Coordinates of C-alpha atoms in Angstrom, one line a residue:
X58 CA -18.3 -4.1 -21.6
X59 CA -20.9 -5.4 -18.6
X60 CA -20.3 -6.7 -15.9
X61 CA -21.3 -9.8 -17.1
X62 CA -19.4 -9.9 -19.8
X63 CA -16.4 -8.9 -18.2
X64 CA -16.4 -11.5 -15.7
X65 CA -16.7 -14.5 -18.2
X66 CA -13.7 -12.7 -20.7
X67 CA -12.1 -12.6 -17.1
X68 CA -10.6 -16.3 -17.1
X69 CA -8.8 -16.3 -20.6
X70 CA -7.1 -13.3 -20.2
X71 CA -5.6 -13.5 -16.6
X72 CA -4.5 -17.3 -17.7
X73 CA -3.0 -15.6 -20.4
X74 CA -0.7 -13.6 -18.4
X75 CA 0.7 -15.9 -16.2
X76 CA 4.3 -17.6 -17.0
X77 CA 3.4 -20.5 -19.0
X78 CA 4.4 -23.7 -17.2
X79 CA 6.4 -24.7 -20.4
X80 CA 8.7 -21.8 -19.5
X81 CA 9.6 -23.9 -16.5
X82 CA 13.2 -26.0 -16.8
X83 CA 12.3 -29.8 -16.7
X84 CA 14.0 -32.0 -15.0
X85 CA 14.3 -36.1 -14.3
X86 CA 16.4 -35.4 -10.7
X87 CA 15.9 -32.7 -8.3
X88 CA 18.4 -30.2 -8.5
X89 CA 21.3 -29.2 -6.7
X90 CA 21.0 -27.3 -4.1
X91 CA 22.2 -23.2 -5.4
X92 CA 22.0 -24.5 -9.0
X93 CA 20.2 -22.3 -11.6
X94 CA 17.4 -24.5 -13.1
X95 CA 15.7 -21.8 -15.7
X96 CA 17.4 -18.3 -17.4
X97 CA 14.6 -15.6 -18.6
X98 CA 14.9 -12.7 -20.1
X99 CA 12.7 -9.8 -20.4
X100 CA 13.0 -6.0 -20.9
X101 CA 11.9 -4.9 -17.6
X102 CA 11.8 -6.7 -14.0
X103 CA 9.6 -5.6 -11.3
X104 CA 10.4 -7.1 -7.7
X105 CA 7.5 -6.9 -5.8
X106 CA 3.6 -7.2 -6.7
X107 CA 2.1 -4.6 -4.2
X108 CA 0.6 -1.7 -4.8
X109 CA 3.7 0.2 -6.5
X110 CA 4.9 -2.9 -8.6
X111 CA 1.7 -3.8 -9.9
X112 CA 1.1 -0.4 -11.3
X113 CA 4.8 -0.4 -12.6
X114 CA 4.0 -3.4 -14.3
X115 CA 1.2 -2.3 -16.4
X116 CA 2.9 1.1 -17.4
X117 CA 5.9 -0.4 -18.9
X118 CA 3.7 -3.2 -20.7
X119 CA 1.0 -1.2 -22.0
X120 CA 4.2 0.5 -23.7
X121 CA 4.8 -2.7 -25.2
X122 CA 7.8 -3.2 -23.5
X123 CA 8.2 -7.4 -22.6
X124 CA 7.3 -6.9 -18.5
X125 CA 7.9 -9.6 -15.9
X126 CA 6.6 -9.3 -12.0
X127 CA 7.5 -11.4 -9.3
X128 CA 5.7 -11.8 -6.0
X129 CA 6.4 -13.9 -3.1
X130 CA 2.8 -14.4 -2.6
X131 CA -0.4 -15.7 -4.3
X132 CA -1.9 -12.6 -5.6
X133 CA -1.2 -9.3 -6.8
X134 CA -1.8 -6.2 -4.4
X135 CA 0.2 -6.3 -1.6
X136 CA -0.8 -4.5 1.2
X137 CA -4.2 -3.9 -0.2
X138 CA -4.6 -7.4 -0.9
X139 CA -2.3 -9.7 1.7
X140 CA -2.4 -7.1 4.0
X141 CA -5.7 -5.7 4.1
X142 CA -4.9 -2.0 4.6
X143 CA -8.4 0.0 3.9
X144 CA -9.7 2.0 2.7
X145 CA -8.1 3.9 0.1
X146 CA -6.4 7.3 2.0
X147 CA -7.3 10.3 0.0
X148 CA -6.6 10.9 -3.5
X149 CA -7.4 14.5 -3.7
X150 CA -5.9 17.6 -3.0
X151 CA -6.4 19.8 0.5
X152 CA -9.2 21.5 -0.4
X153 CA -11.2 17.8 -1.1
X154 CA -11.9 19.7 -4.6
X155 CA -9.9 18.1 -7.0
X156 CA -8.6 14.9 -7.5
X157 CA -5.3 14.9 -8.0
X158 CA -4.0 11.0 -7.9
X159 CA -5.7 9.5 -11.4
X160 CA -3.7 8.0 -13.7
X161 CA -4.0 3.6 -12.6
X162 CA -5.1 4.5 -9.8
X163 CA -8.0 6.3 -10.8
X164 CA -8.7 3.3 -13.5
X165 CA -8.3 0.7 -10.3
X166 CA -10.9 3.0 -8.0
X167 CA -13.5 2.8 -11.6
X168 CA -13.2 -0.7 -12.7
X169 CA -14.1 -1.4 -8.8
X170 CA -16.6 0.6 -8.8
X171 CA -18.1 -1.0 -12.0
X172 CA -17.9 -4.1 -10.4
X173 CA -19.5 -3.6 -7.0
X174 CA -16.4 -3.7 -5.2
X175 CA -15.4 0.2 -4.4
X176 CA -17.4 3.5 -3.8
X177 CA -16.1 6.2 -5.6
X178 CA -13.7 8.4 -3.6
X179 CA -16.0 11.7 -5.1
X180 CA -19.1 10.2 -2.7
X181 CA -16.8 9.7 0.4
X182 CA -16.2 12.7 2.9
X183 CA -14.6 13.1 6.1
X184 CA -16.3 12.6 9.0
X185 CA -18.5 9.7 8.4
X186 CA -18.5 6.4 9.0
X187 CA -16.4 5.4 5.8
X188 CA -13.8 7.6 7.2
X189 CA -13.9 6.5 11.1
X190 CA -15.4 9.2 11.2
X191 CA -12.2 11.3 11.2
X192 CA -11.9 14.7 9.6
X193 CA -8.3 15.9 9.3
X194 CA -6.1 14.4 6.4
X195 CA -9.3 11.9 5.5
X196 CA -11.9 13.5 3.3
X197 CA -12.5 11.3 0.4
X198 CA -11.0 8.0 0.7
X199 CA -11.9 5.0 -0.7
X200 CA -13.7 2.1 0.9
X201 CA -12.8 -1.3 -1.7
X202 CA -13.3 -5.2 -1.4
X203 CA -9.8 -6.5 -1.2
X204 CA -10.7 -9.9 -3.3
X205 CA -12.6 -7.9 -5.7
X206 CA -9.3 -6.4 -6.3
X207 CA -7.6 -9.5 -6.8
X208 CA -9.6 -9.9 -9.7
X209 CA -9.3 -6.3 -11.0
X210 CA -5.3 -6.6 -10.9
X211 CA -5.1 -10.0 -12.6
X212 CA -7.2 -8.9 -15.3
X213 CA -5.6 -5.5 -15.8
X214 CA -2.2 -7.1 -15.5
X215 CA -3.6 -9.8 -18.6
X216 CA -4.7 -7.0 -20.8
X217 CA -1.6 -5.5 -20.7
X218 CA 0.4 -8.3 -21.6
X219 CA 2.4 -8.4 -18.2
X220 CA 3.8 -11.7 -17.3
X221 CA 3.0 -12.8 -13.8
X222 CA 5.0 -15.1 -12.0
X223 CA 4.1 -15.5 -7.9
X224 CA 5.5 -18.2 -5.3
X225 CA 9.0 -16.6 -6.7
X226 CA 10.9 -14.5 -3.7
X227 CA 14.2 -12.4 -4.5
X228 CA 17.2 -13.9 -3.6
X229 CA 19.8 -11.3 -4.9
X230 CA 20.6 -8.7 -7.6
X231 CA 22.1 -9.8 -11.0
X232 CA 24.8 -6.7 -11.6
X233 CA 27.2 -5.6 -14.7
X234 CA 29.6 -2.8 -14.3
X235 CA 27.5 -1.2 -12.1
X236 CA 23.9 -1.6 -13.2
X237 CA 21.2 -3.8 -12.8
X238 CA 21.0 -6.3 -14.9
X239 CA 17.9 -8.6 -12.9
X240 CA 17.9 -11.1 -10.1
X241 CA 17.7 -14.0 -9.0
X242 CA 14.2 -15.3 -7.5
X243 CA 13.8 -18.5 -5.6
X244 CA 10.4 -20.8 -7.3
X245 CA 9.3 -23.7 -6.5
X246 CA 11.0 -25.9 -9.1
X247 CA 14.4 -23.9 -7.9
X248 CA 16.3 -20.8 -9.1
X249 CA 15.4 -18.9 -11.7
X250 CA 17.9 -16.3 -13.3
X251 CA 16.2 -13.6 -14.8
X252 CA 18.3 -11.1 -17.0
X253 CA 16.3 -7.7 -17.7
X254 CA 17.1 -4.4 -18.8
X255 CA 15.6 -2.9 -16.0
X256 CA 15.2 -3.7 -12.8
X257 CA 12.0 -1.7 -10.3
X258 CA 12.2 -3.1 -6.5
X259 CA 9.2 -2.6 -5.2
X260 CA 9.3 -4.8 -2.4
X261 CA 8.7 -1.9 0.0
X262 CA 11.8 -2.4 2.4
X263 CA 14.3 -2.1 -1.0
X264 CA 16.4 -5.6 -0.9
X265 CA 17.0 -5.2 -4.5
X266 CA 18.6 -2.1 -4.0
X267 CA 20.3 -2.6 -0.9
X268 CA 21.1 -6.2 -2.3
X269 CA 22.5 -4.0 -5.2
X270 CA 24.7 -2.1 -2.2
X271 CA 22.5 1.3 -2.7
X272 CA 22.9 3.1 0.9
X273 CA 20.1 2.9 3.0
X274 CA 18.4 4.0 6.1
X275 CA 16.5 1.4 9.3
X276 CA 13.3 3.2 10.4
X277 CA 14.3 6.9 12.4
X278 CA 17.9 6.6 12.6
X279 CA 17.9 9.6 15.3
X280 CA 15.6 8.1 17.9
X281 CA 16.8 4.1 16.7
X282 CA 12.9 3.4 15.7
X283 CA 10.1 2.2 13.0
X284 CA 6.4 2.8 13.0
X285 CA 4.2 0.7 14.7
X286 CA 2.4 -2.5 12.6
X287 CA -0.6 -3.1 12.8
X288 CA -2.7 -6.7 11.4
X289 CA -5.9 -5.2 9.5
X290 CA -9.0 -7.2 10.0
X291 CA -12.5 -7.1 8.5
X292 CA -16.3 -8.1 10.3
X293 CA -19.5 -8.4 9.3
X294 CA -22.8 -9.0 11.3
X295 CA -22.3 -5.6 12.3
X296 CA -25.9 -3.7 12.9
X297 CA -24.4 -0.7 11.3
X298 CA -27.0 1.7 12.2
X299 CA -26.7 1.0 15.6
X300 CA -23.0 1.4 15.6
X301 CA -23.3 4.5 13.9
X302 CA -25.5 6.2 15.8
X303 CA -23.4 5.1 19.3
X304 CA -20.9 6.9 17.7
X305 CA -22.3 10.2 17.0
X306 CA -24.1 10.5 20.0
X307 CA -20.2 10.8 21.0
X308 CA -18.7 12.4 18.4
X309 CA -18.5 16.0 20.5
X310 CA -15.9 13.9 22.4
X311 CA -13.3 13.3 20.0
X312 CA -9.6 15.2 21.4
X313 CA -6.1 14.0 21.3
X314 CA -4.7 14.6 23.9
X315 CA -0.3 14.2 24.5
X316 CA -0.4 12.5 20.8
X317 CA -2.9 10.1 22.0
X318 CA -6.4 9.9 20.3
X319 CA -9.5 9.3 21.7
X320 CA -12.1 9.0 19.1
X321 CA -14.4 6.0 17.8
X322 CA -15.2 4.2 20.4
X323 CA -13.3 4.8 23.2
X324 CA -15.8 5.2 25.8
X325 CA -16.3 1.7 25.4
X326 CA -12.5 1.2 25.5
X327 CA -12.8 2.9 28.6
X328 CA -15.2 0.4 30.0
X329 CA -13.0 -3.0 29.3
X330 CA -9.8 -1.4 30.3
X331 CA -11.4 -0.7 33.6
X332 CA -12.3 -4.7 33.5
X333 CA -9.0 -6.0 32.7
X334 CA -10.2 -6.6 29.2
X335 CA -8.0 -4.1 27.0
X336 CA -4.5 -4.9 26.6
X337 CA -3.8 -2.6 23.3
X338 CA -1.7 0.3 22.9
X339 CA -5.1 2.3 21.6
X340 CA -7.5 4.7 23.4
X341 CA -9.8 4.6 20.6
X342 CA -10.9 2.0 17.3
X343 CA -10.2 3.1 14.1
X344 CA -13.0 1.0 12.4
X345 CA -13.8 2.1 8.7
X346 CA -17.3 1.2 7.0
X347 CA -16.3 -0.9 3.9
X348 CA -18.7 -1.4 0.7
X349 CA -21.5 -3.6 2.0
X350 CA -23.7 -1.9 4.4
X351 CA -22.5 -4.9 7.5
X352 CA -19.0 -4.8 6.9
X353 CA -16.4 -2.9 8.7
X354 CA -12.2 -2.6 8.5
X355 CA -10.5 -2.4 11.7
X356 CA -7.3 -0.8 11.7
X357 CA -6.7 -1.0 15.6
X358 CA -3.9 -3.3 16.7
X359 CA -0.8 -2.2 17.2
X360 CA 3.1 -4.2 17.5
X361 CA 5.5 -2.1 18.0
X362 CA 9.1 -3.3 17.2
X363 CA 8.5 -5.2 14.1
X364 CA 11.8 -5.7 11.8
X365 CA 10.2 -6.8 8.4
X366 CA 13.5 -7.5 6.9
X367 CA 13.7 -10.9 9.7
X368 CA 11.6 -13.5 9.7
X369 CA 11.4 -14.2 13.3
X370 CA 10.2 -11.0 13.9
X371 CA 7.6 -10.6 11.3
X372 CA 6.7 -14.4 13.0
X373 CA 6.6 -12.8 16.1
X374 CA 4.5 -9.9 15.4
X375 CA 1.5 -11.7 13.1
X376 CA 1.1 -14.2 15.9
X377 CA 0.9 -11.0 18.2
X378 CA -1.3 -9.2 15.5
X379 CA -3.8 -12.2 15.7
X380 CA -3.9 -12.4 19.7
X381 CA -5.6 -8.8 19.8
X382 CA -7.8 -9.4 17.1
X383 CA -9.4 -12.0 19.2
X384 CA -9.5 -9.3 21.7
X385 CA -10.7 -6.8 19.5
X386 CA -13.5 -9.2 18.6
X387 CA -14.4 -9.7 21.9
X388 CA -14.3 -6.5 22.5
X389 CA -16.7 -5.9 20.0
X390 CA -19.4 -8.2 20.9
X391 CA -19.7 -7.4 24.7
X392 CA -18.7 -4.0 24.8
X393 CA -19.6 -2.0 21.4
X394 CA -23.7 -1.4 20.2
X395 CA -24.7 -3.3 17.0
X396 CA -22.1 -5.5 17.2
X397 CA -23.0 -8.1 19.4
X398 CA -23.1 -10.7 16.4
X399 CA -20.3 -9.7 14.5
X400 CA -17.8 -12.1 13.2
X401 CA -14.8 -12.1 12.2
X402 CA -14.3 -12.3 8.2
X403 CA -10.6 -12.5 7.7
X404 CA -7.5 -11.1 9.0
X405 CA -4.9 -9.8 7.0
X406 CA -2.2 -12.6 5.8
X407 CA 0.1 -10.5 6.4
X408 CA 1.4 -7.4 8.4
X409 CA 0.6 -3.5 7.8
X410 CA 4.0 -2.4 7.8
X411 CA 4.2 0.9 7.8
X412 CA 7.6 1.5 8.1
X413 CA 11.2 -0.3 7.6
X414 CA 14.1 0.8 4.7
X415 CA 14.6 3.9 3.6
X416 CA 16.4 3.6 0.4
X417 CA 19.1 6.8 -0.5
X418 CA 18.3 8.5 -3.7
X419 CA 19.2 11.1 -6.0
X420 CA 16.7 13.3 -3.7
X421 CA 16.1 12.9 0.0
X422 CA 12.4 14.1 0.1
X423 CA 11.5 15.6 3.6
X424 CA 8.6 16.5 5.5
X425 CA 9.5 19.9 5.1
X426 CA 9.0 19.2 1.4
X427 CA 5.7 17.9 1.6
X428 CA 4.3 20.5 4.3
X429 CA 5.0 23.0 2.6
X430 CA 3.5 22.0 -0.5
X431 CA 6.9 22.1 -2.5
X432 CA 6.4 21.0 -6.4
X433 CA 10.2 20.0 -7.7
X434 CA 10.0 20.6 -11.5
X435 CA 10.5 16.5 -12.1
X436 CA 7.4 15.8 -9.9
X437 CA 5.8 12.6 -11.1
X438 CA 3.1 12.7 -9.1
X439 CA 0.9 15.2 -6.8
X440 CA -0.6 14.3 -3.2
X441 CA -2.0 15.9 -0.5
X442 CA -1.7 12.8 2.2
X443 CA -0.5 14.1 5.6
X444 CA 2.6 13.2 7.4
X445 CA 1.4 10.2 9.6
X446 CA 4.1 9.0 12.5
X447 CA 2.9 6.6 15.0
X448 CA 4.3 5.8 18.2
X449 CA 7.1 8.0 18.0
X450 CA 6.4 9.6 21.7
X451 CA 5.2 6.7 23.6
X452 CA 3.5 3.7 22.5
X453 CA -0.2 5.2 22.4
X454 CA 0.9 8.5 20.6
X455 CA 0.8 9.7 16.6
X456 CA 2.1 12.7 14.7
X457 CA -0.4 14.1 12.3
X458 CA 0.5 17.2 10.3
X459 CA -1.6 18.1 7.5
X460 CA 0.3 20.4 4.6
X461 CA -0.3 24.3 4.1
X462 CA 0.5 26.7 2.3
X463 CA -1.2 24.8 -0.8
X464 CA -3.5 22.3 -2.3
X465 CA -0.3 19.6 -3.0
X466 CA 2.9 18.9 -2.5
X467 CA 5.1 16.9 -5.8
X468 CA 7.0 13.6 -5.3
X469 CA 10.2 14.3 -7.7
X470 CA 11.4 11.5 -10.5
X471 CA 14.9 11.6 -8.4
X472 CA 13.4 9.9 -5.5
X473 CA 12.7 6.6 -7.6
X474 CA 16.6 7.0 -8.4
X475 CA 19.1 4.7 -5.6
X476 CA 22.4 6.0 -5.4
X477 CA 25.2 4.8 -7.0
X478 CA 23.4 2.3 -9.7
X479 CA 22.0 2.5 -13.2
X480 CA 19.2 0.7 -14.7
X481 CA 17.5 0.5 -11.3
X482 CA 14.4 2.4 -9.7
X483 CA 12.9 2.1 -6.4
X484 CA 9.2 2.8 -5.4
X485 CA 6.6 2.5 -2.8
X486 CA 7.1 3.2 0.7
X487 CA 11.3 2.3 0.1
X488 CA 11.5 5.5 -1.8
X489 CA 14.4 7.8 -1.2
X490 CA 12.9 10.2 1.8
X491 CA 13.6 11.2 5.4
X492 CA 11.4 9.1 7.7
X493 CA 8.9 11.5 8.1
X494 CA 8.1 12.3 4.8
X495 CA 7.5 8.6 4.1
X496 CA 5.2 8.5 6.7
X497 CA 2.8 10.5 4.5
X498 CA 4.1 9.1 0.9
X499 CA 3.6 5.4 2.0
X500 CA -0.1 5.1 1.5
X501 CA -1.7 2.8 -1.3
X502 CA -3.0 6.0 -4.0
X503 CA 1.0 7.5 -3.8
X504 CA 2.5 4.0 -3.8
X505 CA 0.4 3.3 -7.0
X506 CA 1.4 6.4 -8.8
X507 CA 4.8 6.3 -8.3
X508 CA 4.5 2.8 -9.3
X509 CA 2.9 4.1 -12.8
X510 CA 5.8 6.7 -12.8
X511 CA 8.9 4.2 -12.1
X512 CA 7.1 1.4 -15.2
X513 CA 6.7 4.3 -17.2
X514 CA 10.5 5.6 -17.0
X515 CA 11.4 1.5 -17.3
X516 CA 9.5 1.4 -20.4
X517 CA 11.1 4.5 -22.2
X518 CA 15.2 3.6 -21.1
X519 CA 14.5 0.0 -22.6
X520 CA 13.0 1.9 -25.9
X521 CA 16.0 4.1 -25.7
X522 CA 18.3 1.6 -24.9
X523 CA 19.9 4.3 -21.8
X524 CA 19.5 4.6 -17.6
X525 CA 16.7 6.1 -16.1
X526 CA 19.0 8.7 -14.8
X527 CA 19.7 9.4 -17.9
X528 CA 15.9 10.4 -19.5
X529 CA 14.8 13.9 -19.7
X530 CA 12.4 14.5 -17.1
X531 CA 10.6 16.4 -19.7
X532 CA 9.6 13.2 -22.0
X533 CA 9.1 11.5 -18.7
X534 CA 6.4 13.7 -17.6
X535 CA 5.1 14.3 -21.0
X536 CA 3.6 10.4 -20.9
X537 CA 2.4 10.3 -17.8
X538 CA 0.1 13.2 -19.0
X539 CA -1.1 10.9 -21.7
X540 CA -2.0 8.3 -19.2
X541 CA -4.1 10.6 -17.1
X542 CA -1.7 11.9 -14.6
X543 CA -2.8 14.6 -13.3
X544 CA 0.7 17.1 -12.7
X545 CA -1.0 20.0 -12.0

């Protein structure tokens, strides 16, 4: 199908997979407050429409299992959409040789492509501009136009037959005899109970599992912290040549130094600090080149303390987020070459979080895991991303270890498993690891393939009528082949 042609088919098939209106309860009064107003059912319930739960969603329905997906929001994509996080981190292994994250995600990164809103992650190497010019850990990502997206996931999510409902948030677990049984989600004509065979929380800090009463774990419990957040932004206007070539003339100057980075730009930081004009736990700009030759994503601000399980705080921190973009953006136009038009396009509607629950699994995976490029036998998927802490010592500082030893390290099926419940799975950055080892797992291509992973395993123990925990691996693994999952 053209691109043409795919656009106008676009509008009958996303309508198609939205919950009909009809499925709403109606009413003459308003209702009581607490009262149930609708009861769904459906095979499978995925909490959570970000990057994990949207690929969940389109495993188990293209299995023909009945699929509903809830998000809070207006759009499907989470952090890549609401929270513009770009670009892509890699999806190949160590050696940049192979790609070893395909699967949805690799189908996401084509049918962006084929629409104008991606570069292939093949054409992208480290140390260039679409990479903020880093090396370590960032050969081949992938630069993507987060509306484009939008678009991609609707129409993806239609095809499939997955049933969309957003404006809904969770409000707690529905439990039988210890399993999950679905939830309870807050619309906008009231509270709808939704009864499912399986429940998937993919809602990135786990509140359907630790609704459920699945142990769990705040940030680092040892040092009493969580990662930095940080409030993604996008400009245009840029005079990208310009900006480039500032930047190379100054690339020889790239260090860290004590955890702290200096790299893009931070002779310029340099400069406005020394005027009063830089009040941003950064040396340096991570600014990424996006798809259109003007456009840039600026990953650079940086709120430390942010608790995205309370409302006040995530208040708190997105006002925060939004004071140093204006800096950043002044920053930009007085201080940085090429620049001195840009505008601002959008910030993100939401935080970068990288960091909040841990949720306790059947495995614990740990950094020590992923360095050195351990591959459990139930591995569901294969990465090479590196274990990314920020502002662990000091407010400035990140941890950055790449993995050794091998090309990638395996993200075992037991990790998707919460303690102590059936008929649930967990997946995104909530997945059962140490806080380290999320650090590295957190990122969109992982998030997205354990997403396909968790659907997948959804889709089979409805078919079989069992727990998750209670499929062999074996068949597990064995359809995630068929659907392009590369397992080594």
């Amino acid at each position: 199908m053209d691109r043409r042609s795919f656009i106008k088919s676009a509008g009958a098939a996303t309508a198609a997979g939205l919950v009909a209106p009809s499925a709403f309860s109606c009413k003459s009064s308003e209702p009581v407050a607490g009262e149930i107003v609708s009861r769904q059912e459906t095979k499978v319930l995925i909490i959570g429409g970000g990057p994990a739960g949207v690929c969940a969603a389109i495993a188990s329905a293209r299995l023909g299992i009945p699929t509903l997906i809830v998000d809070e929001g207006g759009c499907l994509g989470g952090m890549a959409t609401k929270g513009l996080v770009s670009p892509f981190m890699t999806c190949f292994d160590a050696t940049g040789e192979i790609q070893c994250i395909r699967g949805l995600f690799g189908e996401i990164v084509d049918r962006l492509v084929s629409l104008g809103g991606a570069i292939h992650p093949r054409e992208v190497r480290h140390t260039s501009a679409f990479s903020a010019w880093i090396t370590a850990g960032h050969d081949h990502v992938t630069p993507f136009d987060a509306e484009i997206l939008k678009f991609v996931l609707d129409r993806m999510c239609a095809e499939a037959g997955v049933k969309v409902l957003l404006h809904a948030s969770f409000v707690r677990p529905i439990l039988k005899g210890g399993k999950a049984a679905g939830a309870v989600v807050l619309t906008r004509k009231g509270l709808w109970e939704i009864h499912a065979d399986q429940v998937i929380d993919c809602t990135g800090d786990g509140s359907v599992a630790v609704g459920a009463g699945v142990p769990s774990e705040f940030g680092n419990a040892e040092i009493g912290k969580v990662q930095p957040s940080t409030l993604f932004f996008r400009i245009n206007s840029v005079d990208s040549k310009k900006l480039e070539a500032d930047v190379m003339a100054h690339l020889h100057e790239f260090r860290k130094v004590d955890g702290v980075s200096y790299r893009a730009l931070h002779w310029h930081v340099l400069k406005a600090e020394a005027a009063g004009e830089w009040d941003i736990a950064r040396k340096s700009v991570n600014i990424y080149r996006a798809v259109r030759e003007d456009e840039w994503a600026v990953n650079c601000t940086r709120i430390a303390n942010v608790d995205a399980t309370d409302s006040e705080s995530l208040s708190a921190g997105e006002a925060e987020g939004r004071r140093q973009v204006m800096e950043l953006m002044h920053f930009f136009r007085k201080y940085v070459p090429g620049c001195e038009n840009a505008a601002l396009m959008c910030s993100a509607s939401t935080l970068g979080i990288r960091e909040s629950r841990h949720i306790k699994g059947d495995y614990v995976l740990t950094a020590e895991d992923l360095l050195s490029c351990k591959v459990p036998e139930d591995s569901i998927l294969l990465a090479s991303n590196s274990v990314d802490v920020h502002g662990r010592n000091g407010a400035m500082g990140t941890e950055y270890k790449t993995i050794s030893g091998g090309r990638w390290y395996g993200v075992p099926f037991r990790s998707l498993l919460p303690e102590g419940i059936d008929n649930m799975l967990i997946a995104g950055r909530c997945l059962s690891a140490t806080s380290d080892a999320a650090g590295a797992v957190r990122v969109i291509p992982p998030c997205m393939a354990m997403g396909e992973a968790a659907g997948t395993a959804a889709a089979l123990s409805a078919k079989a009528g069992t727990s998750p925990r209670s499929l062999d691996p074996g068949d597990l693994l064995a359809q995630l082949k068929k659907q392009n999952v590369f397992l080594g």
